[in-house]
Amino acid sequence: NCTPPAILEFPDDFFTQRQRQRGAVVLNFIISLYMFWAVAIVCDDYFVPCLEIICDRLGLQTDVAGATFMALGSSAPELFASVIGVFITKGDIGVGTILGSAVFNVLFVIGVCGVGAGTVLYLAWWPMVRDSVFYLFSLVGLMLVLMDNVVVWSEATAMVSFYSVYLLIMYFNPRIEAYLYRVTKTTTPEYKSDLHEQKATKTKYDPVQQTDNEVEAEILDNVNGSDDTTKKGLLGRIYELYFNKEKVKSPLIVGFGEHLAHHHEYEQHVPHDVPDLTLGSPFSPPENVWPRICWVLGLPINLSFFLTIPDVKKPSCEKWVVLSFIICIVWIGVTSYVLVWMVTVIGYTFLIPDSVMGLSLVAFGSSVPDCLSSLFVARKGDGDMAVSHTVGSNVFDILLCLGIPWLIKTTVWEYDSSVVINSHGLFISCFFILGSIAVTLIIIWYYKWTLNKKVGCIYLVFYFIFMSISVVVEMNAFGNFNPPMCVIDV
């Protein structure tokens, strides 16, 4: 028994299997990396600003907006990988990507924040516990779906419906949070106390002390992101992180809308002096060598997006937000298709199952922008914003990024049909992810809701342990969990 390879669902590759095995597969690797970059840029620099304007016009509460539209912005690559896995490859690359991204967000991203922050990060317990509980229920629900390796319409409906409960909790989150902190007699990490601690940190590490208003404005900018920050785009923030560390700023929305209420009050104090590397005009190369190399490599995709997508961050283009939204969806779909195509070819070349490629390469590549975003904020001392979205986004990934494509396939696309999951190993991987949730909460609780370099290293070690075990299981080292791919001459 073998599984038909997903490569049959894509156009013919440039090379034969023999040519790829002799080294031509390097080209597929290069194209896949370029598509990772393209997806990150279109999501980060164009799609998310569209979603912000839409949320603002709809008047959505911050927490609800973060759990819906902004979650869509950060999880768009995973969603499209899932759609392609359900409707095109009919394999496990979508489920593998969601599970791989989930554990990447929980262990790797938080670990990187702890190691790279350069200071101790203080976390609020309620957002972590809230999202972890929903993540736990979501994962248990997914395990129930995967038990028989067949997804039917009722199971998909239940997954999508359960997300409405999460939205309801997010809607009442401010009241619930205030009540819980009052009952448990614990203090919330109030804005002013955060400000005081970060002022102390700023004074300790900065040779030039700033006034209260300047520090206050900069911290608020790091928490919420300024309009100017988003104009820098993905490359601009990478430049700020690695080449201009004195001026690091966060993306516009990193978490699920925490602390955004303070943004407009101090917006006028935010400095605007960071070089523009990607947006505004792709024809202006930066001066430094490494950013210039990145600019040259990214010019084709940046130019394509610049010429086809209205940049809604410019006031004159805000009226085209719906058109920009639609074009972004098209671009994300196209780049995701090419990405999954290249990854599928790479997997088939080395006879690696789709589930393994999803767990590892696709999950890692699609989650790197979120990791960078969290690291930006962590380096400025805001622990809540750095890690609050990592667990919450997993709830969106599991319930909607998997649930919606499954629901459409089993009701609209092919009524009363089912989606077959080939690998039994994905069910086993869910057990390890449950363990990752426990590890996350226990370690953070033990260290009194703080994140430092030691805690970060522990998380990174657990991530690599999880990935090693999951890949070994998927490769049938401990049993026949995953049917082998049928070998054909393509």
Tab-separated table of C-alpha atoms in Angstrom:
chain	number	residue	atom	x	y	z
A	1	ASN	CA	0.000	0.000	0.000
A	2	CYS	CA	1.281	3.450	-0.892
A	3	THR	CA	-0.040	6.993	-1.112
A	4	PRO	CA	-0.153	8.726	-4.518
A	5	PRO	CA	2.428	11.524	-4.400
A	6	ALA	CA	1.068	15.061	-4.211
A	7	ILE	CA	3.504	16.087	-6.938
A	8	LEU	CA	1.008	14.670	-9.451
A	9	GLU	CA	-1.419	17.486	-8.591
A	10	PHE	CA	1.012	20.183	-9.767
A	11	PRO	CA	2.384	21.103	-13.207
A	12	ASP	CA	5.446	19.248	-14.448
A	13	ASP	CA	8.656	20.315	-12.769
A	14	PHE	CA	11.595	21.801	-14.649
A	15	PHE	CA	13.678	18.670	-14.091
A	16	THR	CA	13.268	14.915	-13.884
A	17	GLN	CA	13.560	13.018	-10.609
A	18	ARG	CA	17.053	11.840	-11.544
A	19	GLN	CA	18.197	15.392	-12.336
A	20	ARG	CA	16.814	16.705	-9.062
A	21	GLN	CA	18.524	13.964	-7.071
A	22	ARG	CA	21.802	14.915	-8.768
A	23	GLY	CA	21.587	18.503	-7.563
A	24	ALA	CA	18.929	20.321	-9.567
A	25	VAL	CA	16.682	20.342	-6.475
A	26	VAL	CA	18.751	23.299	-5.252
A	27	LEU	CA	16.719	25.478	-7.623
A	28	ASN	CA	13.512	24.290	-5.937
A	29	PHE	CA	14.994	25.240	-2.561
A	30	ILE	CA	15.880	28.718	-3.829
A	31	ILE	CA	12.408	29.292	-5.273
A	32	SER	CA	10.731	28.072	-2.071
A	33	LEU	CA	12.834	30.443	0.054
A	34	TYR	CA	11.972	33.300	-2.288
A	35	MET	CA	8.277	32.468	-1.989
A	36	PHE	CA	8.566	32.461	1.821
A	37	TRP	CA	9.970	35.958	1.498
A	38	ALA	CA	7.245	37.040	-0.915
A	39	VAL	CA	4.428	35.750	1.315
A	40	ALA	CA	5.959	37.493	4.327
A	41	ILE	CA	6.237	40.825	2.509
A	42	VAL	CA	2.737	40.849	1.040
A	43	CYS	CA	1.200	39.858	4.396
A	44	ASP	CA	3.322	42.124	6.544
A	45	ASP	CA	3.520	45.221	4.370
A	46	TYR	CA	0.177	45.239	2.544
A	47	PHE	CA	-2.356	42.751	3.923
A	48	VAL	CA	-2.138	43.608	7.630
A	49	PRO	CA	-2.543	47.386	7.039
A	50	CYS	CA	-5.680	46.609	4.988
A	51	LEU	CA	-7.077	44.567	7.843
A	52	GLU	CA	-6.345	47.331	10.341
A	53	ILE	CA	-8.293	49.876	8.318
A	54	ILE	CA	-11.183	47.424	7.934
A	55	CYS	CA	-11.242	46.810	11.695
A	56	ASP	CA	-11.190	50.542	12.339
A	57	ARG	CA	-14.075	51.190	9.945
A	58	LEU	CA	-16.127	48.368	11.432
A	59	GLY	CA	-15.514	49.758	14.900
A	60	LEU	CA	-14.471	46.384	16.273
A	61	GLN	CA	-13.341	46.089	19.870
A	62	THR	CA	-9.571	45.702	20.062
A	63	ASP	CA	-9.560	42.152	21.430
A	64	VAL	CA	-12.153	40.971	18.909
A	65	ALA	CA	-10.298	42.624	16.038
A	66	GLY	CA	-7.092	40.946	17.141
A	67	ALA	CA	-8.734	37.537	17.327
A	68	THR	CA	-10.340	37.828	13.880
A	69	PHE	CA	-8.918	40.097	11.197
A	70	MET	CA	-5.459	40.544	12.695
A	71	ALA	CA	-5.210	36.800	13.350
A	72	LEU	CA	-6.061	36.307	9.687
A	73	GLY	CA	-3.198	38.617	8.779
A	74	SER	CA	-0.603	36.695	10.769
A	75	SER	CA	-1.975	33.252	9.842
A	76	ALA	CA	-2.637	33.829	6.132
A	77	PRO	CA	0.273	31.592	4.992
A	78	GLU	CA	-0.954	28.702	7.139
A	79	LEU	CA	-4.537	29.202	5.927
A	80	PHE	CA	-3.555	29.075	2.274
A	81	ALA	CA	-1.285	26.078	2.854
A	82	SER	CA	-4.278	24.324	4.404
A	83	VAL	CA	-6.534	25.284	1.478
A	84	ILE	CA	-3.989	23.966	-1.020
A	85	GLY	CA	-3.581	20.778	1.008
A	86	VAL	CA	-7.336	20.130	1.029
A	87	PHE	CA	-8.315	21.109	-2.510
A	88	ILE	CA	-5.176	20.562	-4.607
A	89	THR	CA	-2.645	18.138	-3.139
A	90	LYS	CA	-5.278	16.229	-1.114
A	91	GLY	CA	-2.519	15.381	1.323
A	92	ASP	CA	-1.308	16.173	4.808
A	93	ILE	CA	0.843	19.217	4.129
A	94	GLY	CA	-1.859	21.569	5.475
A	95	VAL	CA	-2.367	19.719	8.756
A	96	GLY	CA	1.377	19.300	9.149
A	97	THR	CA	1.907	23.023	8.608
A	98	ILE	CA	-0.699	23.969	11.219
A	99	LEU	CA	0.723	21.598	13.831
A	100	GLY	CA	4.295	22.588	13.048
A	101	SER	CA	3.441	26.282	13.260
A	102	ALA	CA	1.621	25.695	16.538
A	103	VAL	CA	4.583	24.196	18.344
A	104	PHE	CA	6.924	26.689	16.643
A	105	ASN	CA	4.858	29.583	18.016
A	106	VAL	CA	4.668	28.191	21.527
A	107	LEU	CA	8.207	26.915	22.052
A	108	PHE	CA	10.530	28.416	19.452
A	109	VAL	CA	9.161	31.976	19.300
A	110	ILE	CA	8.912	32.345	23.073
A	111	GLY	CA	12.359	30.775	23.396
A	112	VAL	CA	13.864	33.236	20.921
A	113	CYS	CA	12.226	36.128	22.784
A	114	GLY	CA	13.730	34.947	26.058
A	115	VAL	CA	17.206	34.491	24.597
A	116	GLY	CA	17.234	37.603	22.410
A	117	ALA	CA	15.457	40.140	24.621
A	118	GLY	CA	18.581	41.088	26.557
A	119	THR	CA	16.530	41.669	29.695
A	120	VAL	CA	13.920	39.964	31.863
A	121	LEU	CA	10.418	40.068	30.361
A	122	TYR	CA	7.414	40.291	32.686
A	123	LEU	CA	4.231	38.536	31.566
A	124	ALA	CA	0.590	38.830	32.625
A	125	TRP	CA	-0.801	35.450	33.669
A	126	TRP	CA	-4.382	35.809	32.402
A	127	PRO	CA	-3.735	36.094	28.625
A	128	MET	CA	-1.382	33.100	28.754
A	129	VAL	CA	-3.816	30.968	30.746
A	130	ARG	CA	-6.836	32.054	28.672
A	131	ASP	CA	-5.274	31.266	25.317
A	132	SER	CA	-3.610	28.086	26.573
A	133	VAL	CA	-6.945	26.708	27.787
A	134	PHE	CA	-8.608	27.389	24.435
A	135	TYR	CA	-5.569	26.024	22.649
A	136	LEU	CA	-5.858	22.875	24.774
A	137	PHE	CA	-9.545	22.396	23.921
A	138	SER	CA	-8.852	23.100	20.243
A	139	LEU	CA	-6.097	20.518	20.158
A	140	VAL	CA	-8.226	17.914	21.928
A	141	GLY	CA	-10.966	18.559	19.376
A	142	LEU	CA	-8.474	18.108	16.541
A	143	MET	CA	-7.301	14.839	18.070
A	144	LEU	CA	-10.885	13.565	18.161
A	145	VAL	CA	-11.197	14.460	14.475
A	146	LEU	CA	-7.931	12.724	13.581
A	147	MET	CA	-8.690	9.516	15.481
A	148	ASP	CA	-10.252	7.796	12.458
A	149	ASN	CA	-8.234	9.813	9.904
A	150	VAL	CA	-11.460	11.000	8.252
A	151	VAL	CA	-12.986	14.486	8.553
A	152	VAL	CA	-16.750	14.852	7.993
A	153	TRP	CA	-18.899	17.985	7.804
A	154	SER	CA	-20.178	17.751	11.392
A	155	GLU	CA	-16.635	17.697	12.785
A	156	ALA	CA	-15.598	20.658	10.638
A	157	THR	CA	-18.722	22.567	11.712
A	158	ALA	CA	-17.966	21.903	15.371
A	159	MET	CA	-14.419	23.241	14.990
A	160	VAL	CA	-15.538	26.453	13.294
A	161	SER	CA	-18.401	26.946	15.761
A	162	PHE	CA	-16.123	26.564	18.769
A	163	TYR	CA	-14.165	29.596	17.622
A	164	SER	CA	-17.266	31.715	18.230
A	165	VAL	CA	-16.938	30.811	21.922
A	166	TYR	CA	-13.380	32.133	21.855
A	167	LEU	CA	-14.607	35.346	20.219
A	168	LEU	CA	-17.260	35.697	22.923
A	169	ILE	CA	-14.609	35.394	25.622
A	170	MET	CA	-12.453	37.956	23.806
A	171	TYR	CA	-15.411	40.346	23.594
A	172	PHE	CA	-15.872	40.246	27.376
A	173	ASN	CA	-12.140	39.911	28.048
A	174	PRO	CA	-11.650	43.340	29.715
A	175	ARG	CA	-14.406	42.625	32.261
A	176	ILE	CA	-13.281	39.046	32.846
A	177	GLU	CA	-9.666	40.097	33.298
A	178	ALA	CA	-10.524	42.855	35.763
A	179	TYR	CA	-12.761	40.480	37.744
A	180	LEU	CA	-10.150	37.720	37.931
A	181	TYR	CA	-7.384	40.057	39.035
A	182	ARG	CA	-9.706	41.477	41.673
A	183	VAL	CA	-10.791	38.049	42.962
A	184	THR	CA	-7.289	36.577	42.984
A	185	LYS	CA	-5.940	39.804	44.478
A	186	THR	CA	-3.155	39.960	41.935
A	187	THR	CA	-2.081	43.088	40.130
A	188	THR	CA	-2.304	43.568	36.434
A	189	PRO	CA	0.775	44.735	34.578
A	190	GLU	CA	-0.706	48.226	34.330
A	191	TYR	CA	0.550	50.599	31.709
A	192	LYS	CA	2.130	52.949	34.240
A	193	SER	CA	3.997	50.166	36.046
A	194	ASP	CA	5.248	48.856	32.723
A	195	LEU	CA	6.338	52.386	31.918
A	196	HIS	CA	8.218	52.694	35.205
A	197	GLU	CA	10.112	49.417	34.747
A	198	GLN	CA	11.024	50.179	31.158
A	199	LYS	CA	12.172	53.672	32.107
A	200	ALA	CA	14.532	52.060	34.604
A	201	THR	CA	15.771	49.639	31.977
A	202	LYS	CA	16.158	52.438	29.451
A	203	THR	CA	18.163	54.525	31.910
A	204	LYS	CA	20.378	51.579	32.809
A	205	TYR	CA	21.332	50.650	29.268
A	206	ASP	CA	21.128	54.002	27.453
A	207	PRO	CA	24.112	56.336	27.847
A	208	VAL	CA	21.855	59.250	26.893
A	209	GLN	CA	18.872	59.588	29.209
A	210	GLN	CA	15.587	60.758	27.734
A	211	THR	CA	12.760	62.812	29.151
A	212	ASP	CA	9.682	61.082	30.523
A	213	ASN	CA	7.606	62.106	27.513
A	214	GLU	CA	10.202	60.767	25.079
A	215	VAL	CA	10.491	57.428	26.857
A	216	GLU	CA	6.724	57.239	27.229
A	217	ALA	CA	6.192	57.874	23.534
A	218	GLU	CA	8.865	55.380	22.512
A	219	ILE	CA	7.464	52.635	24.732
A	220	LEU	CA	3.977	53.216	23.409
A	221	ASP	CA	5.397	53.089	19.899
A	222	ASN	CA	7.027	49.770	20.672
A	223	VAL	CA	3.834	48.389	22.102
A	224	ASN	CA	1.566	49.535	19.354
A	225	GLY	CA	3.712	50.493	16.392
A	226	SER	CA	3.547	53.822	14.681
A	227	ASP	CA	2.244	54.645	11.274
A	228	ASP	CA	5.821	55.378	10.277
A	229	THR	CA	6.943	51.983	11.485
A	230	THR	CA	4.689	50.090	9.148
A	231	LYS	CA	5.973	52.109	6.212
A	232	LYS	CA	9.365	50.519	6.761
A	233	GLY	CA	8.048	47.104	5.866
A	234	LEU	CA	9.646	43.759	6.627
A	235	LEU	CA	13.116	44.623	5.323
A	236	GLY	CA	13.062	47.914	7.177
A	237	ARG	CA	12.449	46.240	10.504
A	238	ILE	CA	15.140	43.640	9.824
A	239	TYR	CA	17.490	46.565	9.187
A	240	GLU	CA	16.412	48.180	12.452
A	241	LEU	CA	16.931	44.950	14.370
A	242	TYR	CA	20.386	44.077	13.078
A	243	PHE	CA	21.931	47.317	11.826
A	244	ASN	CA	20.291	50.113	13.787
A	245	LYS	CA	19.625	48.619	17.200
A	246	GLU	CA	19.217	51.994	18.877
A	247	LYS	CA	16.038	52.574	16.843
A	248	VAL	CA	14.261	49.225	16.974
A	249	LYS	CA	10.494	49.499	16.607
A	250	SER	CA	7.736	46.927	16.568
A	251	PRO	CA	5.300	46.133	13.758
A	252	LEU	CA	1.923	47.840	13.828
A	253	ILE	CA	0.074	44.901	15.298
A	254	VAL	CA	2.011	42.039	16.830
A	255	GLY	CA	-0.314	40.565	19.417
A	256	PHE	CA	-4.031	40.167	19.739
A	257	GLY	CA	-4.669	43.846	20.368
A	258	GLU	CA	-3.208	44.183	23.842
A	259	HIS	CA	-2.635	47.766	25.102
A	260	LEU	CA	-3.692	49.488	21.873
A	261	ALA	CA	-5.922	51.988	23.631
A	262	HIS	CA	-2.939	54.179	24.575
A	263	HIS	CA	-1.583	54.574	21.061
A	264	HIS	CA	-3.368	57.678	19.786
A	265	GLU	CA	-2.850	59.619	23.014
A	266	TYR	CA	0.912	59.817	22.479
A	267	GLU	CA	1.114	59.321	18.719
A	268	GLN	CA	2.330	62.863	18.115
A	269	HIS	CA	5.527	62.225	20.117
A	270	VAL	CA	6.704	59.294	18.020
A	271	PRO	CA	9.960	59.945	16.130
A	272	HIS	CA	10.065	59.335	12.376
A	273	ASP	CA	13.699	58.774	11.448
A	274	VAL	CA	14.090	55.157	10.348
A	275	PRO	CA	15.157	54.516	6.731
A	276	ASP	CA	12.544	53.191	4.329
A	277	LEU	CA	13.783	49.980	2.716
A	278	THR	CA	10.761	48.405	1.108
A	279	LEU	CA	7.711	50.579	0.751
A	280	GLY	CA	7.051	54.076	-0.480
A	281	SER	CA	9.305	53.586	-3.505
A	282	PRO	CA	11.132	50.355	-4.377
A	283	PHE	CA	13.472	52.375	-6.600
A	284	SER	CA	15.463	53.906	-3.718
A	285	PRO	CA	18.261	51.531	-2.632
A	286	PRO	CA	19.657	51.781	0.918
A	287	GLU	CA	23.246	52.872	1.474
A	288	ASN	CA	24.658	50.016	3.574
A	289	VAL	CA	25.982	46.895	1.860
A	290	TRP	CA	23.836	44.139	3.375
A	291	PRO	CA	20.529	46.061	3.149
A	292	ARG	CA	21.441	46.929	-0.451
A	293	ILE	CA	21.938	43.226	-1.251
A	294	CYS	CA	18.548	42.442	0.299
A	295	TRP	CA	17.029	45.307	-1.678
A	296	VAL	CA	18.397	43.939	-4.961
A	297	LEU	CA	17.203	40.400	-4.217
A	298	GLY	CA	13.769	41.600	-3.167
A	299	LEU	CA	13.325	44.121	-5.975
A	300	PRO	CA	11.292	41.819	-8.298
A	301	ILE	CA	8.668	40.986	-5.670
A	302	ASN	CA	8.639	44.446	-4.103
A	303	LEU	CA	8.231	46.030	-7.517
A	304	SER	CA	5.435	43.601	-8.409
A	305	PHE	CA	3.546	44.407	-5.218
A	306	PHE	CA	4.239	48.141	-5.548
A	307	LEU	CA	2.767	48.242	-9.059
A	308	THR	CA	-0.294	46.064	-8.396
A	309	ILE	CA	-1.390	46.673	-4.778
A	310	PRO	CA	-2.664	50.082	-3.594
A	311	ASP	CA	-0.612	51.002	-0.519
A	312	VAL	CA	-3.338	51.843	1.995
A	313	LYS	CA	-0.805	53.223	4.454
A	314	LYS	CA	-0.804	56.305	2.243
A	315	PRO	CA	-3.841	58.474	3.112
A	316	SER	CA	-4.627	58.980	-0.561
A	317	CYS	CA	-4.993	55.209	-1.066
A	318	GLU	CA	-7.171	54.373	1.945
A	319	LYS	CA	-10.285	54.559	-0.212
A	320	TRP	CA	-8.966	51.582	-2.200
A	321	VAL	CA	-8.768	49.333	0.857
A	322	VAL	CA	-11.265	46.770	-0.503
A	323	LEU	CA	-9.414	46.520	-3.815
A	324	SER	CA	-6.104	46.252	-1.979
A	325	PHE	CA	-7.550	43.507	0.232
A	326	ILE	CA	-8.700	41.484	-2.793
A	327	ILE	CA	-5.387	41.866	-4.634
A	328	CYS	CA	-3.502	40.829	-1.480
A	329	ILE	CA	-5.615	37.672	-1.286
A	330	VAL	CA	-4.750	36.888	-4.907
A	331	TRP	CA	-1.036	37.449	-4.341
A	332	ILE	CA	-1.014	35.356	-1.156
A	333	GLY	CA	-2.796	32.574	-3.020
A	334	VAL	CA	-0.351	32.655	-5.939
A	335	THR	CA	2.795	32.772	-3.814
A	336	SER	CA	1.465	30.101	-1.435
A	337	TYR	CA	0.654	27.839	-4.384
A	338	VAL	CA	4.177	28.128	-5.788
A	339	LEU	CA	5.598	27.649	-2.296
A	340	VAL	CA	3.674	24.442	-1.611
A	341	TRP	CA	4.480	23.240	-5.137
A	342	MET	CA	8.224	23.669	-4.585
A	343	VAL	CA	8.098	22.107	-1.119
A	344	THR	CA	6.141	19.146	-2.501
A	345	VAL	CA	8.776	18.631	-5.208
A	346	ILE	CA	11.564	18.809	-2.621
A	347	GLY	CA	9.788	16.274	-0.426
A	348	TYR	CA	9.217	13.873	-3.302
A	349	THR	CA	12.842	14.183	-4.425
A	350	PHE	CA	14.024	12.885	-1.053
A	351	LEU	CA	10.932	10.672	-0.516
A	352	ILE	CA	9.914	12.705	2.533
A	353	PRO	CA	6.173	12.610	3.399
A	354	ASP	CA	4.066	15.753	2.989
A	355	SER	CA	3.320	15.763	6.705
A	356	VAL	CA	7.032	16.035	7.528
A	357	MET	CA	7.533	18.876	5.046
A	358	GLY	CA	4.559	20.688	6.580
A	359	LEU	CA	5.753	20.146	10.151
A	360	SER	CA	9.238	21.377	9.375
A	361	LEU	CA	9.989	23.476	6.296
A	362	VAL	CA	6.598	25.088	5.570
A	363	ALA	CA	5.803	25.697	9.245
A	364	PHE	CA	9.219	27.197	9.910
A	365	GLY	CA	9.224	29.424	6.849
A	366	SER	CA	5.689	30.723	7.315
A	367	SER	CA	6.269	31.496	11.005
A	368	VAL	CA	9.608	33.312	10.748
A	369	PRO	CA	7.991	36.766	10.191
A	370	ASP	CA	5.959	36.350	13.392
A	371	CYS	CA	9.129	35.299	15.188
A	372	LEU	CA	10.934	38.436	14.007
A	373	SER	CA	7.974	40.597	15.023
A	374	SER	CA	7.988	39.134	18.528
A	375	LEU	CA	11.743	39.575	18.828
A	376	PHE	CA	11.444	43.267	17.874
A	377	VAL	CA	9.039	43.867	20.738
A	378	ALA	CA	10.922	41.640	23.200
A	379	ARG	CA	14.114	43.642	22.664
A	380	LYS	CA	12.254	46.731	23.826
A	381	GLY	CA	11.132	45.021	27.029
A	382	ASP	CA	7.429	44.415	26.339
A	383	GLY	CA	6.967	40.760	27.218
A	384	ASP	CA	3.180	40.666	26.917
A	385	MET	CA	3.136	42.001	23.377
A	386	ALA	CA	6.032	39.753	22.394
A	387	VAL	CA	4.419	36.479	23.407
A	388	SER	CA	0.683	37.122	23.888
A	389	HIS	CA	-0.187	36.359	20.264
A	390	THR	CA	1.884	33.181	20.004
A	391	VAL	CA	-0.607	30.949	21.804
A	392	GLY	CA	-3.745	32.786	20.708
A	393	SER	CA	-2.846	32.544	17.029
A	394	ASN	CA	-2.712	28.763	17.379
A	395	VAL	CA	-6.402	28.722	18.317
A	396	PHE	CA	-7.162	30.509	15.042
A	397	ASP	CA	-4.878	28.147	13.103
A	398	ILE	CA	-6.429	24.932	14.382
A	399	LEU	CA	-10.097	25.906	14.466
A	400	LEU	CA	-10.347	28.100	11.362
A	401	CYS	CA	-7.301	27.456	9.163
A	402	LEU	CA	-8.165	23.752	9.274
A	403	GLY	CA	-11.890	23.957	9.999
A	404	ILE	CA	-12.943	26.340	7.208
A	405	PRO	CA	-11.304	24.447	4.292
A	406	TRP	CA	-12.654	21.166	5.673
A	407	LEU	CA	-16.143	22.642	6.045
A	408	ILE	CA	-16.158	24.054	2.503
A	409	LYS	CA	-14.862	20.782	1.057
A	410	THR	CA	-17.451	18.609	2.832
A	411	THR	CA	-20.490	20.862	2.318
A	412	VAL	CA	-20.099	23.223	-0.641
A	413	TRP	CA	-17.384	21.694	-2.822
A	414	GLU	CA	-18.496	18.068	-2.531
A	415	TYR	CA	-21.634	17.775	-0.422
A	416	ASP	CA	-21.523	15.090	2.277
A	417	SER	CA	-18.004	14.074	1.281
A	418	SER	CA	-15.048	13.599	3.625
A	419	VAL	CA	-11.418	14.635	3.883
A	420	VAL	CA	-8.956	11.787	4.349
A	421	ILE	CA	-5.867	12.247	6.528
A	422	ASN	CA	-3.166	9.855	5.365
A	423	SER	CA	-0.769	9.939	8.299
A	424	HIS	CA	-1.544	8.376	11.675
A	425	GLY	CA	1.583	10.045	13.014
A	426	LEU	CA	-0.107	13.452	13.123
A	427	PHE	CA	-2.368	12.121	15.873
A	428	ILE	CA	0.755	11.131	17.815
A	429	SER	CA	2.226	14.596	17.230
A	430	CYS	CA	-0.837	16.118	18.892
A	431	PHE	CA	0.118	14.359	22.125
A	432	PHE	CA	3.537	15.985	22.030
A	433	ILE	CA	1.937	19.371	21.374
A	434	LEU	CA	-0.266	18.854	24.429
A	435	GLY	CA	2.964	18.316	26.311
A	436	SER	CA	4.330	21.567	24.900
A	437	ILE	CA	1.343	23.453	26.347
A	438	ALA	CA	2.008	21.955	29.766
A	439	VAL	CA	5.723	22.731	29.508
A	440	THR	CA	4.998	26.330	28.534
A	441	LEU	CA	2.680	27.050	31.443
A	442	ILE	CA	4.622	25.114	34.089
A	443	ILE	CA	7.938	26.781	33.276
A	444	ILE	CA	6.456	30.284	33.095
A	445	TRP	CA	4.582	29.688	36.366
A	446	TYR	CA	7.709	28.307	38.077
A	447	TYR	CA	9.659	31.408	37.095
A	448	LYS	CA	6.857	33.641	38.412
A	449	TRP	CA	5.583	34.711	34.995
A	450	THR	CA	8.916	36.023	33.818
A	451	LEU	CA	10.876	35.171	30.692
A	452	ASN	CA	14.666	35.316	30.666
A	453	LYS	CA	17.564	33.788	28.737
A	454	LYS	CA	17.559	30.582	30.793
A	455	VAL	CA	13.835	30.014	30.253
A	456	GLY	CA	14.260	30.788	26.561
A	457	CYS	CA	16.987	28.154	26.209
A	458	ILE	CA	14.739	25.582	27.897
A	459	TYR	CA	11.957	26.302	25.408
A	460	LEU	CA	14.326	26.008	22.438
A	461	VAL	CA	15.621	22.649	23.670
A	462	PHE	CA	12.062	21.338	24.025
A	463	TYR	CA	11.239	22.580	20.517
A	464	PHE	CA	14.094	20.661	18.919
A	465	ILE	CA	13.203	17.565	20.963
A	466	PHE	CA	9.604	17.778	19.745
A	467	MET	CA	10.619	18.250	16.118
A	468	SER	CA	13.072	15.366	16.255
A	469	ILE	CA	10.521	12.964	17.718
A	470	SER	CA	7.736	14.078	15.354
A	471	VAL	CA	9.891	13.708	12.244
A	472	VAL	CA	11.149	10.300	13.355
A	473	VAL	CA	7.565	9.137	13.984
A	474	GLU	CA	6.395	10.444	10.598
A	475	MET	CA	9.285	8.632	8.899
A	476	ASN	CA	7.979	5.343	10.403
A	477	ALA	CA	11.018	4.721	12.605
A	478	PHE	CA	8.772	3.485	15.455
A	479	GLY	CA	6.068	1.801	13.403
A	480	ASN	CA	4.023	2.110	10.245
A	481	PHE	CA	2.245	5.383	11.029
A	482	ASN	CA	2.547	6.968	7.595
A	483	PRO	CA	1.922	5.064	4.334
A	484	PRO	CA	4.914	5.405	1.986
A	485	MET	CA	4.615	7.452	-1.173
A	486	CYS	CA	4.195	5.646	-4.465
A	487	VAL	CA	7.378	6.064	-6.492
A	488	ILE	CA	6.794	7.166	-10.077
A	489	ASP	CA	9.017	8.632	-12.756
A	490	VAL	CA	8.312	12.379	-12.875
